[in-house]
Every structure is written in structure tokens, then in C-alpha cells.
CSV table of C-alpha atoms in Angstrom, one decimal:
chain,number,residue,atom,x,y,z
A,1,MET,CA,0.0,0.0,0.0
A,2,SER,CA,1.6,3.3,-1.2
A,3,THR,CA,1.1,6.5,0.7
A,4,VAL,CA,2.1,9.9,-0.6
A,5,PHE,CA,3.3,12.6,2.0
A,6,LEU,CA,2.5,16.2,1.2
A,7,GLN,CA,4.5,18.7,3.3
A,8,VAL,CA,3.0,22.2,3.1
A,9,GLY,CA,4.5,25.4,4.6
A,10,GLN,CA,7.3,25.9,7.0
A,11,CYS,CA,5.9,23.8,9.8
A,12,GLY,CA,4.9,20.9,7.6
A,13,ASN,CA,8.3,20.8,5.9
A,14,GLN,CA,10.3,21.0,9.2
A,15,ILE,CA,8.3,18.2,10.8
A,16,GLY,CA,8.5,16.1,7.6
A,17,GLN,CA,12.2,16.5,7.5
A,18,GLU,CA,12.6,15.1,11.0
A,19,VAL,CA,10.3,12.1,10.0
A,20,TRP,CA,12.5,11.4,7.0
A,21,LYS,CA,15.7,11.3,9.2
A,22,ILE,CA,14.1,8.6,11.3
A,23,VAL,CA,12.9,6.7,8.2
A,24,ASP,CA,16.5,6.9,6.8
A,25,ARG,CA,17.9,5.3,9.9
A,26,GLU,CA,15.3,2.5,9.6
A,27,LYS,CA,15.4,2.1,5.8
A,28,HIS,CA,16.5,-1.6,5.9
A,29,ASP,CA,13.3,-2.4,7.7
A,30,THR,CA,10.7,-0.3,5.9
A,31,GLY,CA,11.0,-1.9,2.4
A,32,ASN,CA,9.2,0.3,-0.1
A,33,VAL,CA,6.7,1.7,2.4
A,34,PHE,CA,8.0,5.3,2.1
A,35,HIS,CA,10.1,4.9,-1.1
A,36,GLY,CA,9.3,4.3,-4.8
A,37,ARG,CA,11.1,1.8,-6.9
A,38,ASP,CA,13.7,4.4,-7.8
A,39,GLY,CA,14.6,4.8,-4.1
A,40,LYS,CA,13.1,8.3,-3.9
A,41,LEU,CA,10.8,9.3,-1.1
A,42,ARG,CA,7.1,9.6,-1.9
A,43,SER,CA,7.2,13.1,-0.6
A,44,ILE,CA,6.2,16.5,-2.1
A,45,ASN,CA,7.5,19.6,-0.5
A,46,VAL,CA,5.4,22.7,-1.0
A,47,ASP,CA,6.1,26.3,0.3
A,48,SER,CA,5.2,29.7,-0.9
A,49,GLU,CA,8.8,30.9,-0.4
A,50,PRO,CA,12.0,28.9,-1.0
A,51,LYS,CA,14.1,29.8,2.1
A,52,VAL,CA,12.9,27.1,4.5
A,53,VAL,CA,12.9,24.1,2.1
A,54,LYS,CA,16.3,25.0,0.6
A,55,SER,CA,17.8,25.3,4.1
A,56,LEU,CA,16.4,21.9,5.1
A,57,LEU,CA,17.8,20.3,2.0
A,58,LYS,CA,21.3,21.4,3.1
A,59,GLU,CA,20.8,19.4,6.3
A,60,THR,CA,19.7,16.2,4.6
A,61,LYS,CA,20.4,14.3,1.4
A,62,LYS,CA,18.9,16.0,-1.6
A,63,SER,CA,19.0,12.6,-3.3
A,64,TRP,CA,16.1,11.6,-1.1
A,65,PHE,CA,13.7,13.7,-3.2
A,66,HIS,CA,12.6,14.1,-6.8
A,67,ASP,CA,13.6,17.6,-7.9
A,68,SER,CA,10.3,18.0,-9.5
A,69,ASN,CA,8.6,17.4,-6.1
A,70,LEU,CA,10.0,20.6,-4.7
A,71,ILE,CA,7.4,23.2,-5.4
A,72,LEU,CA,8.4,26.6,-4.2
A,73,GLY,CA,6.9,30.0,-4.7
A,74,LYS,CA,8.6,33.4,-4.5
A,75,ARG,CA,6.3,35.2,-2.0
A,76,GLY,CA,5.1,34.2,1.4
A,77,ARG,CA,1.4,34.2,2.4
A,78,GLY,CA,1.7,36.7,5.2
A,79,THR,CA,0.2,34.4,7.9
A,80,ASN,CA,-3.2,34.9,6.2
A,81,TRP,CA,-5.5,32.0,5.5
A,82,ALA,CA,-7.3,33.9,2.6
A,83,LEU,CA,-4.0,34.6,0.8
A,84,GLY,CA,-2.9,31.0,1.2
A,85,TYR,CA,-6.3,29.7,0.0
A,86,HIS,CA,-6.9,32.0,-2.9
A,87,GLY,CA,-3.3,32.8,-3.8
A,88,SER,CA,-1.9,36.1,-5.0
A,89,ARG,CA,-3.6,38.2,-7.6
A,90,GLN,CA,-0.8,37.2,-10.1
A,91,GLU,CA,-1.5,33.5,-9.5
A,92,SER,CA,-5.2,34.1,-10.0
A,93,GLU,CA,-4.6,35.6,-13.4
A,94,ASN,CA,-2.2,32.7,-14.4
A,95,VAL,CA,-3.8,29.6,-12.9
A,96,GLU,CA,-1.2,27.2,-14.5
A,97,ASP,CA,1.6,28.9,-12.5
A,98,SER,CA,-0.2,28.7,-9.2
A,99,LEU,CA,1.2,26.6,-6.3
A,100,LEU,CA,-2.1,24.7,-6.2
A,101,SER,CA,-2.0,23.6,-9.8
A,102,LYS,CA,1.7,22.7,-9.7
A,103,THR,CA,1.1,20.7,-6.5
A,104,LEU,CA,-1.8,18.8,-7.9
A,105,GLU,CA,0.0,18.0,-11.2
A,106,CYS,CA,3.1,16.8,-9.2
A,107,LEU,CA,0.8,14.7,-7.0
A,108,ARG,CA,-0.8,13.1,-10.0
A,109,LYS,CA,2.6,12.0,-11.3
A,110,GLU,CA,3.6,10.7,-7.9
A,111,VAL,CA,0.3,8.7,-7.6
A,112,GLU,CA,0.9,7.2,-11.0
A,113,ARG,CA,4.3,5.9,-9.8
A,114,CYS,CA,2.6,4.1,-6.9
A,115,ASP,CA,2.0,0.3,-7.1
A,116,ASN,CA,-1.1,0.3,-4.9
A,117,PHE,CA,-2.0,3.9,-4.0
A,118,SER,CA,-3.9,4.0,-0.7
A,119,GLY,CA,-3.9,7.6,0.5
A,120,ILE,CA,-2.3,11.0,1.2
A,121,ILE,CA,-0.9,12.3,4.5
A,122,LEU,CA,-0.8,16.1,4.6
A,123,LEU,CA,1.6,17.8,7.1
A,124,HIS,CA,0.9,21.4,7.8
A,125,SER,CA,0.1,24.0,10.5
A,126,MET,CA,-3.1,25.8,11.4
A,127,SER,CA,-1.7,29.3,11.9
A,128,GLY,CA,0.5,30.0,8.9
A,129,GLY,CA,-0.9,31.4,5.7
A,130,THR,CA,0.6,28.6,3.6
A,131,GLY,CA,-0.1,25.7,6.0
A,132,SER,CA,-3.6,26.8,6.9
A,133,GLY,CA,-4.8,28.4,3.7
A,134,LEU,CA,-3.1,26.4,1.0
A,135,GLY,CA,-3.4,23.3,3.2
A,136,SER,CA,-7.2,23.8,3.3
A,137,ARG,CA,-7.4,24.4,-0.5
A,138,LEU,CA,-5.4,21.2,-1.1
A,139,CYS,CA,-7.7,19.1,1.1
A,140,GLU,CA,-10.7,20.3,-0.8
A,141,ALA,CA,-9.1,19.7,-4.2
A,142,LEU,CA,-7.7,16.3,-3.2
A,143,ARG,CA,-11.0,15.0,-1.9
A,144,ASP,CA,-12.5,16.1,-5.2
A,145,ASP,CA,-9.8,14.3,-7.3
A,146,TYR,CA,-9.2,11.3,-5.1
A,147,GLN,CA,-12.6,10.3,-3.5
A,148,MET,CA,-11.8,6.7,-2.6
A,149,PRO,CA,-8.2,6.8,-1.1
A,150,TYR,CA,-7.7,8.0,2.5
A,151,LEU,CA,-6.9,11.6,3.2
A,152,MET,CA,-5.2,12.3,6.6
A,153,SER,CA,-4.2,15.7,8.0
A,154,VAL,CA,-1.3,15.9,10.5
A,155,VAL,CA,-1.8,19.5,11.7
A,156,VAL,CA,-0.1,21.7,14.4
A,157,ALA,CA,-2.2,24.2,16.4
A,158,PRO,CA,-0.5,27.3,17.6
A,159,HIS,CA,0.2,28.3,21.2
A,160,SER,CA,-2.9,29.7,22.9
A,161,LEU,CA,-1.1,32.8,24.0
A,162,GLY,CA,-0.6,33.8,20.4
A,163,GLU,CA,1.9,33.6,17.6
A,164,SER,CA,0.0,36.0,15.3
A,165,PRO,CA,-3.1,38.3,15.7
A,166,LEU,CA,-4.7,36.3,12.8
A,167,GLN,CA,-4.1,32.8,14.2
A,168,HIS,CA,-7.6,32.3,15.6
A,169,TYR,CA,-9.2,33.2,12.2
A,170,ASN,CA,-6.7,31.0,10.4
A,171,SER,CA,-7.2,28.1,12.8
A,172,ILE,CA,-11.0,28.0,12.7
A,173,LEU,CA,-11.2,28.3,8.9
A,174,CYS,CA,-8.6,25.5,8.6
A,175,LEU,CA,-10.3,23.3,11.2
A,176,SER,CA,-13.6,23.5,9.4
A,177,TRP,CA,-12.1,22.6,6.1
A,178,LEU,CA,-10.4,19.6,7.7
A,179,GLN,CA,-13.6,18.5,9.2
A,180,ARG,CA,-15.4,18.6,5.8
A,181,TYR,CA,-12.8,17.0,3.6
A,182,THR,CA,-10.4,14.6,5.5
A,183,ASP,CA,-10.9,11.1,6.9
A,184,CYS,CA,-8.7,11.7,10.0
A,185,VAL,CA,-7.0,14.6,11.7
A,186,VAL,CA,-4.0,14.1,13.9
A,187,LEU,CA,-3.9,17.2,15.9
A,188,PHE,CA,-0.8,18.4,17.8
A,189,GLN,CA,-1.5,21.4,20.0
A,190,ASN,CA,1.8,23.2,20.7
A,191,ASP,CA,0.7,23.8,24.3
A,192,ASP,CA,0.1,20.1,24.9
A,193,VAL,CA,3.3,19.1,23.2
A,194,LEU,CA,5.3,21.5,25.4
A,195,TYR,CA,3.4,20.2,28.5
A,196,ARG,CA,4.2,16.6,27.6
A,197,MET,CA,7.9,17.3,26.9
A,198,ARG,CA,8.3,19.2,30.2
A,199,ARG,CA,6.7,16.3,32.1
A,200,GLN,CA,9.0,13.8,30.4
A,201,SER,CA,12.2,15.8,30.8
A,202,LYS,CA,11.2,17.3,34.2
A,203,LYS,CA,12.3,20.7,32.9
A,204,THR,CA,10.5,23.6,34.5
A,205,ASP,CA,12.0,26.3,32.2
A,206,VAL,CA,9.9,26.5,29.0
A,207,GLY,CA,12.7,28.3,27.2
A,208,SER,CA,14.9,25.2,27.6
A,209,ILE,CA,12.7,23.3,25.1
A,210,SER,CA,13.2,24.7,21.6
A,211,MET,CA,10.9,24.5,18.5
A,212,PHE,CA,13.4,22.1,17.0
A,213,ASP,CA,12.9,19.8,20.1
A,214,MET,CA,9.2,20.0,19.6
A,215,ASN,CA,9.4,19.1,15.9
A,216,GLN,CA,11.6,16.1,16.8
A,217,HIS,CA,9.0,15.0,19.4
A,218,ILE,CA,6.2,15.2,16.9
A,219,ALA,CA,8.2,13.3,14.4
A,220,ALA,CA,8.9,10.6,17.0
A,221,CYS,CA,5.1,10.4,17.7
A,222,LEU,CA,4.3,10.0,14.0
A,223,SER,CA,7.1,7.4,13.4
A,224,GLY,CA,5.9,5.4,16.4
A,225,VAL,CA,2.6,4.8,14.5
A,226,PHE,CA,3.5,5.1,10.8
A,227,LEU,CA,6.6,2.9,10.7
A,228,PRO,CA,6.0,-0.8,9.8
A,229,ILE,CA,5.2,-3.0,12.9
A,230,SER,CA,5.1,-6.8,13.3
A,231,THR,CA,1.3,-6.9,14.1
A,232,LEU,CA,0.5,-5.6,10.6
A,233,THR,CA,3.3,-7.2,8.7
A,234,PRO,CA,2.4,-10.3,6.6
A,235,SER,CA,4.1,-13.7,7.4
A,236,SER,CA,6.3,-13.0,4.4
A,237,GLY,CA,8.1,-10.4,6.5
A,238,PHE,CA,7.7,-7.7,3.8
A,239,PRO,CA,5.9,-4.6,5.2
A,240,ILE,CA,2.9,-3.3,3.2
A,241,GLY,CA,2.6,0.2,4.8
A,242,SER,CA,-1.0,-0.1,6.0
A,243,GLU,CA,-0.2,1.4,9.5
A,244,PRO,CA,-1.7,4.9,9.0
A,245,TRP,CA,-4.9,3.6,7.6
A,246,GLU,CA,-5.3,0.8,10.1
A,247,MET,CA,-4.9,3.5,12.7
A,248,VAL,CA,-7.9,5.4,11.2
A,249,ARG,CA,-10.0,2.2,11.3
A,250,SER,CA,-9.1,1.6,14.9
A,251,VAL,CA,-9.6,5.1,16.4
A,252,CYS,CA,-12.2,6.8,14.2
A,253,PRO,CA,-15.5,5.0,15.0
A,254,MET,CA,-17.6,7.5,12.9
A,255,PRO,CA,-16.9,9.8,10.0
A,256,SER,CA,-17.7,12.9,12.0
A,257,LEU,CA,-15.5,11.9,15.0
A,258,LYS,CA,-12.1,12.1,13.4
A,259,PHE,CA,-9.9,14.2,15.7
A,260,THR,CA,-7.0,12.2,17.2
A,261,SER,CA,-3.8,12.9,19.2
A,262,ILE,CA,-0.6,10.8,19.5
A,263,ASN,CA,1.4,10.6,22.7
A,264,HIS,CA,4.8,8.9,22.7
A,265,THR,CA,7.6,7.9,25.1
A,266,SER,CA,10.6,5.7,25.0
A,267,LYS,CA,12.8,4.3,27.8
A,268,SER,CA,15.7,1.9,28.2
A,269,LYS,CA,15.7,-0.9,30.8
A,270,ALA,CA,12.1,-0.2,31.8
A,271,THR,CA,9.2,-2.7,32.4
A,272,TRP,CA,6.1,-2.4,30.4
A,273,GLU,CA,4.2,-1.2,33.4
A,274,THR,CA,6.7,1.5,34.1
A,275,LEU,CA,6.7,2.6,30.4
A,276,SER,CA,2.9,2.9,30.3
A,277,THR,CA,2.8,4.8,33.6
A,278,SER,CA,5.4,7.2,32.3
A,279,LEU,CA,3.4,7.8,29.1
A,280,LEU,CA,0.0,8.2,30.8
A,281,HIS,CA,1.6,10.6,33.3
A,282,THR,CA,2.2,13.1,30.5
A,283,ILE,CA,-1.4,13.1,29.0
A,284,PRO,CA,-3.7,16.0,30.1
A,285,ARG,CA,-6.8,14.4,31.6
A,286,GLN,CA,-9.1,17.5,32.2
A,287,ASP,CA,-9.8,20.9,30.8
A,288,GLY,CA,-9.2,24.2,32.5
A,289,SER,CA,-12.5,24.0,34.5
A,290,GLY,CA,-11.6,20.6,35.9
A,291,GLN,CA,-14.0,18.7,33.6
A,292,ARG,CA,-12.5,15.2,32.9
A,293,TYR,CA,-11.9,14.2,29.3
A,294,SER,CA,-13.6,11.1,27.9
A,295,CYS,CA,-12.1,8.9,25.2
A,296,LEU,CA,-14.0,7.2,22.4
A,297,SER,CA,-11.2,4.8,21.3
A,298,SER,CA,-7.4,4.3,21.4
A,299,MET,CA,-4.6,2.4,19.9
A,300,ALA,CA,-1.2,1.6,21.5
A,301,ALA,CA,1.8,0.8,19.3
A,302,ILE,CA,4.4,-1.1,21.4
A,303,ARG,CA,7.9,-1.3,20.0
A,304,GLY,CA,11.1,-3.0,21.3
A,305,ASP,CA,9.4,-6.2,22.5
A,306,SER,CA,12.3,-8.4,21.3
A,307,THR,CA,11.8,-11.0,23.9
A,308,ASN,CA,8.0,-11.3,23.3
A,309,THR,CA,7.1,-10.4,26.9
A,310,PHE,CA,4.5,-7.8,26.3
A,311,PRO,CA,1.5,-10.2,25.7
A,312,ARG,CA,1.9,-11.3,29.4
A,313,PHE,CA,1.5,-7.7,30.5
A,314,SER,CA,-1.0,-6.5,28.0
A,315,ARG,CA,-4.0,-6.9,30.3
A,316,LEU,CA,-2.3,-4.8,33.0
A,317,VAL,CA,-1.3,-2.1,30.5
A,318,GLU,CA,-4.9,-2.1,29.1
A,319,ASP,CA,-6.4,-1.6,32.5
A,320,LYS,CA,-4.0,1.3,33.2
A,321,ILE,CA,-5.0,2.9,29.9
A,322,LYS,CA,-8.7,2.4,30.6
A,323,HIS,CA,-8.4,3.9,34.1
A,324,ALA,CA,-6.4,6.9,32.9
A,325,CYS,CA,-8.5,7.7,29.8
A,326,SER,CA,-12.1,7.3,31.0
A,327,PHE,CA,-13.6,5.6,27.9
A,328,VAL,CA,-17.2,5.8,26.8
A,329,ASP,CA,-19.5,3.0,27.8
A,330,TRP,CA,-20.7,2.2,24.3
A,331,ASN,CA,-17.3,1.0,23.0
A,332,PRO,CA,-16.7,-2.6,24.4
A,333,PHE,CA,-13.2,-2.8,23.0
A,334,PRO,CA,-11.7,0.7,23.4
A,335,VAL,CA,-8.0,-0.3,23.4
A,336,ASP,CA,-6.2,-1.8,20.4
A,337,PHE,CA,-2.6,-3.0,20.6
A,338,TRP,CA,0.1,-3.3,17.9
A,339,ILE,CA,3.3,-5.0,18.9
A,340,GLY,CA,6.7,-4.8,17.2
A,341,ALA,CA,10.0,-6.5,18.1
A,342,LYS,CA,12.2,-3.7,16.9
A,343,GLN,CA,12.4,-0.2,18.3
A,344,PRO,CA,12.6,2.5,15.5
A,345,THR,CA,15.4,4.4,17.1
A,346,ALA,CA,17.6,1.3,16.9
A,347,LEU,CA,18.9,1.9,20.4
A,348,PRO,CA,19.9,-1.3,22.2
A,349,GLY,CA,17.6,-2.2,25.1
A,350,THR,CA,15.1,0.5,24.4
A,351,ALA,CA,11.3,0.2,24.2
A,352,SER,CA,8.7,2.7,23.2
A,353,MET,CA,5.0,3.2,23.4
A,354,SER,CA,2.9,5.4,21.1
A,355,LEU,CA,-0.7,6.0,22.3
A,356,VAL,CA,-3.3,7.3,19.8
A,357,LEU,CA,-6.4,8.8,21.4
A,358,ASN,CA,-9.7,10.0,20.1
A,359,SER,CA,-10.9,12.0,23.0
A,360,SER,CA,-13.2,14.9,24.0
A,361,SER,CA,-10.3,17.2,24.4
A,362,ILE,CA,-11.2,18.5,21.0
A,363,ILE,CA,-14.4,20.0,22.6
A,364,ASP,CA,-12.2,22.2,24.9
A,365,TYR,CA,-9.9,23.3,22.1
A,366,SER,CA,-12.7,24.0,19.6
A,367,SER,CA,-14.8,25.8,22.2
A,368,ARG,CA,-12.0,28.1,23.1
A,369,LEU,CA,-11.2,28.7,19.4
A,370,LEU,CA,-14.8,29.5,18.7
A,371,HIS,CA,-15.1,32.0,21.5
A,372,ARG,CA,-11.9,33.9,20.6
A,373,SER,CA,-12.5,34.0,16.9
A,374,GLN,CA,-16.2,34.9,17.3
A,375,GLU,CA,-15.3,37.8,19.6
A,376,MET,CA,-12.8,39.1,17.0
A,377,TYR,CA,-15.3,38.6,14.2
A,378,ASP,CA,-18.1,40.5,16.0
A,379,ALA,CA,-15.7,43.4,16.6
A,380,LYS,CA,-14.7,43.2,12.8
A,381,ALA,CA,-11.1,43.0,13.8
A,382,TYR,CA,-8.6,42.3,11.0
A,383,LEU,CA,-11.4,41.2,8.6
A,384,HIS,CA,-10.2,43.7,5.9
A,385,TRP,CA,-7.1,41.5,5.4
A,386,TYR,CA,-9.4,38.6,4.5
A,387,TRP,CA,-11.8,40.5,2.3
A,388,LYS,CA,-8.8,41.9,0.5
A,389,HIS,CA,-7.7,38.4,-0.6
A,390,GLY,CA,-11.0,36.9,-1.7
A,391,CYS,CA,-12.6,35.7,1.6
A,392,GLN,CA,-16.4,36.2,2.0
A,393,GLN,CA,-18.7,36.5,5.0
A,394,GLU,CA,-20.1,33.0,4.3
A,395,ASP,CA,-16.6,31.5,4.7
A,396,PHE,CA,-16.5,32.6,8.3
A,397,GLU,CA,-20.2,31.8,9.1
A,398,GLU,CA,-20.0,28.3,7.7
A,399,SER,CA,-16.7,27.7,9.5
A,400,PHE,CA,-18.3,28.8,12.8
A,401,GLU,CA,-21.2,26.4,12.2
A,402,THR,CA,-19.0,23.5,11.2
A,403,VAL,CA,-16.8,23.8,14.4
A,404,ARG,CA,-20.0,24.1,16.5
A,405,THR,CA,-21.1,20.8,14.9
A,406,VAL,CA,-17.8,19.2,15.9
A,407,VAL,CA,-18.4,20.3,19.5
A,408,SER,CA,-22.0,19.0,19.5
A,409,ASP,CA,-21.1,15.7,17.9
A,410,TYR,CA,-18.4,15.0,20.4
A,411,SER,CA,-20.5,16.2,23.3
A,412,GLU,CA,-23.2,13.8,22.2
A,413,ALA,CA,-20.8,10.9,21.8
A,414,VAL,CA,-19.3,11.2,25.3
A,415,ARG,CA,-22.6,11.9,27.1
């Protein structure tokens, strides 16, 4: 099963690059899961300005990528969803030269090179103009062009205290597009990522954890789930790359309930009980008001079980996860396990656990986002920047309604 990775904007390309570094270290065990027959990665790098992608290529092997899969513009998107979605006026006048059309044509050629095309994974951010705006437009176009294959978004939400005055507008517009057009959203909230890393490292100084460290952590989370694992590998021993889509089937019980998170930890010389306790210790369990989150479903990927001891401890670990995550009553089998003998980092004596959750934490995030963006919208703050680049009032009103539906659907599911 062949999956194409689409990295959009600065955030998407930086995280993707960290993922490829891990894949390169494990290339002897991944077969053709991430590479085509020519040895090139099934990856398309898209950004509205060349600086970030070119600097990343200096840190890695340019031979990993097809030159034609590097699609770079000449002008940024000004942290504006509307400019990212609609493109500049020059691009509107010459559609064939737009980032959108170039990306779709490049993707078509990459899909044709696949033996058994199964889906697309989009890596991007919610706050940047390219990641949120162009990312939303690509989701819409990809769902129209590829209706049967899976479409997954791996998206990073900005810090709640603010990275840009437009981030709430960008985030709610992007979130609504993802809800309409994707099959699964893997959401990384920067505040939660920072919280987990501080709990794991026991560092109290936020400044000691850099953005590079956070990108590495997100890449480790994705690799913990996406890399081939024994449970899903046929008896022939040749991996088929079904991991991302089996994850969707495991943790997304209904089409409208598609927001997931991935938590990851790795330790050396630790028991499975200690490893699971360490991981669960880093997961937020309640919102700001003290309301406990509920979970619809989960999947745990266990790696490093070289001595095949985990099955003896699986019931204990399952009970710990159930106790920590407060699952809904209507799901009789809320915890799914994948087990792999090898640990992706290839560190001797190391084991890891990656826990995918579909939980009601999205209610808290979406409600806060709705409140802040609605306040700004009612005050007509910064809207002129969106009208200037082609946005209309209906775009905002439909986005507000879509996100309200997300809140109501999840509230009903965990009732």
C-alpha cells in the first residue's frame, strides 16, 4: 500500500524532514513503504517561499527527493488564510503557474508511480498562511480528485497565548475545512506538546525546550505509529505500509468523530508497566475548568518487544489505559494493541509506546477557538485582510457552524 506525503508550509516541511531522518535510519526495515522503486521518497515539499525548504535540503540528502517534487513560490502568504487559500492576484490571473495547480500535477505523477495507492498524508500548520490556507485548499481539491483513497491531515495548532493576531481566524477556517474533507485529523497542540515534553524531561523552564525539540518529538510520535510494525506485517516479512490507515479504522469510529492525538515515550531498561505509567503521566486528563476528558477509542503501538514479553503484561497495561483515559460505555473494545519486536530508534535495550487517542479534548480546544474568533469577528477585527484576498462572510459563518457541529457531535458521543 503506497502513501504519498504532502508537506505544506514551514511547519509541515520541518516536521516532515525530522520524520525522514528517522525513516532513513530504519530504511532496511521499511521496504518500499516510504520509497518508490527508484529509491526516492514519496514526498512532495510545498512552500510559498524557498528559504525554508532550501535550508532543510542542506541538512539532509537531496537525493532523497525528486527535484520535480520541490514546489516553491517566490512570495510568502503573510500568515493569512485567505491569501494562502486563494493565492496572490498574479496567481489568480495565471492559474497554471499557481502553487495549487503545480502541486496537484506533481501529486498526480507521484500517484501514477505508486504500485497500490492507498492515501495521502498532509503535514501542515493551522496558523501560517501557507499551511492553513493552501493546506485547506489542497484538502478540498484532493478530496474532489481522489474520492476513494484515504486523506489524513497531520496539523499543528499554535500556542494559545498567540503567535499572530490572525491565528484564531486561520485556525477556525482551517479546522472547518479539515472536518469537511479529511478522513482523520492528527492534531498536535503546541501547548500540549510542550506540556508533555516538560513532564517527560522534568524541565520547568519553558525556554529550555526549543521549537526544534518540539518538531523532533512530533516526528517521533508519527514514526511510532507510521513505521512498519510486526502486528500488521504479513508472514512473508515484507511490510505493506497499512499502518496509517489501520490507525484510522481503529480510532475513528464514525466519520464525523475524526480528531486524534498521538502521545509517545521511549525508555531503556524499563518494564512495560513503568513505560505505560510514564506515558500516561504526560497526558492531560481534564480541561481548564476541571472537567475530565472522555475517550472514544485508542490504539497503542508497542515497539522493542524483542523477547515477546508484552503479551503477558497486555491486560495490566490495558487496565491502566482504561483507568487513565475514561472511555465511553458504548465501546466494548476501546484499546487496540500493535506489537513490534524492533524499536525504531535502533537503540539497544530501548522500548517505546505510542498511544493514539480519540478524545473529548477537541471539545475544549474547539470551544476556546470558537469563543476567541467569534469575539474578533463580532468586533470586525482584522477582517479587511481577509476581504482583500477573496474571503467572504459566508466562509466565516460556515466555519463557525462547522466547528460548533464538531463540539456538539463529540459532546453527544461522550454523554
